[in-house]
Amino acid sequence: MSRIFITGSSTGLGLMAAELLAEQGHQVVLHARNAARAEDARRALPQAEAVVIGDLETVAGAKEVAASVNALGRFDAVIHNAAVGYREAHRLTSDGLPHVFAINTLSAYILTALIDRPRRLVYLSSGMHHHADANLNDILWKKRRWNGSEAYAESKLHDAMLAFAVARRWKNVFSNALEPGWVPTKMGGAGAPDDMAQAHLTQAWLAAGDDPQADVSGEYFYHLKRRTANPQAHDPALQDQLITICEEVSGLELPE
């Protein structure tokens, strides 16, 4: 049995992965942005060990979530699932950051840096990352006209870069990324064409640790099979540049 924390798991794919893992006998801790969503999550999955409450939009909020997770003790795996989608208008957080970057990229970095190191780290990317550019010279969208779809795709490329950077740096951790498919969640939209029944399986499989075939690191998956990621995701120089940016913006270094 593994103990697994899943961000953004009050609904959607995060909750679906949690339900599957709980059915398999694993211990699951959920995460919700606020108390109302936490109550919904408890009702949806009463066997969850706990629900951590905290808004990942701000640096302080992400730090609080990490502290709450660490207070519960060590986890075997963390699934970085929390995200906002590709139809977002431009909005700055109270930290002065584009909220798509703050939630999709920076909060995953902060939680990675602060949560006591688990054995497995799983980062949700997107098929949209394949055609994205990391745009690290304008990651905060100060020079370009806002495009929500591009911002989302970039952030999902960043998540894959983070997964592979961690795989390269932390040799005792299985750190991987995946795309769940374009599925009809609240984020994906009702017309999304991919198979909802497949969308949560890979992250649960990578996190559970039940299958020796999941004992890999620095890989990218789609529906339980390895897939080639955007080449930028595997570029060590770009990975290191992203880590440096996240360190500067958050004030947190990634531990060695």
Short mmCIF file of N, CA and C in Angstrom, two decimals, residues 90 92 96-98 101 135-144 146 245 249:
data_model
loop_
_atom_site.label_atom_id
_atom_site.label_comp_id
_atom_site.label_asym_id
_atom_site.label_seq_id
_atom_site.Cartn_x
_atom_site.Cartn_y
_atom_site.Cartn_z
N HIS A 90 -6.25 36.82 -19.29
CA HIS A 90 -5.07 37.29 -18.58
C HIS A 90 -5.48 37.85 -17.23
N LEU A 92 -3.53 38.74 -13.27
CA LEU A 92 -2.37 38.69 -12.39
C LEU A 92 -2.80 38.31 -10.98
N GLY A 96 1.55 39.42 -8.47
CA GLY A 96 1.89 40.08 -9.71
C GLY A 96 2.30 39.14 -10.83
N LEU A 97 1.87 37.86 -10.73
CA LEU A 97 2.23 36.85 -11.71
C LEU A 97 1.01 36.44 -12.52
N PRO A 98 1.18 36.11 -13.80
CA PRO A 98 0.06 35.55 -14.55
C PRO A 98 -0.43 34.27 -13.86
N PHE A 101 0.68 30.76 -15.12
CA PHE A 101 2.05 30.41 -14.71
C PHE A 101 2.10 30.09 -13.22
N ASN A 135 9.60 29.59 -24.01
CA ASN A 135 9.55 31.05 -23.88
C ASN A 135 10.05 31.53 -22.52
N LEU A 136 11.19 31.02 -22.11
CA LEU A 136 11.71 31.35 -20.78
C LEU A 136 12.17 32.81 -20.70
N ASN A 137 12.37 33.44 -21.84
CA ASN A 137 12.76 34.86 -21.82
C ASN A 137 11.56 35.77 -21.60
N ASP A 138 10.35 35.21 -21.65
CA ASP A 138 9.14 36.00 -21.36
C ASP A 138 8.11 35.11 -20.68
N ILE A 139 8.56 34.39 -19.66
CA ILE A 139 7.70 33.42 -18.99
C ILE A 139 6.53 34.10 -18.28
N LEU A 140 6.70 35.40 -17.94
CA LEU A 140 5.65 36.13 -17.23
C LEU A 140 4.80 37.00 -18.16
N TRP A 141 4.94 36.79 -19.47
CA TRP A 141 4.09 37.45 -20.45
C TRP A 141 4.11 38.97 -20.33
N LYS A 142 5.30 39.54 -20.18
CA LYS A 142 5.42 40.99 -20.10
C LYS A 142 5.65 41.62 -21.47
N LYS A 143 6.17 40.83 -22.42
CA LYS A 143 6.49 41.36 -23.74
C LYS A 143 5.45 40.98 -24.80
N ARG A 144 4.76 39.88 -24.57
CA ARG A 144 3.84 39.36 -25.60
C ARG A 144 2.39 39.69 -25.28
N TRP A 146 -1.23 38.54 -24.61
CA TRP A 146 -1.70 37.33 -23.94
C TRP A 146 -2.45 36.40 -24.89
N ILE A 245 14.64 30.42 -12.75
CA ILE A 245 13.54 31.39 -12.75
C ILE A 245 12.59 31.12 -11.58
N VAL A 249 11.65 33.64 -8.52
CA VAL A 249 10.29 34.15 -8.32
C VAL A 249 9.73 33.71 -6.96
#
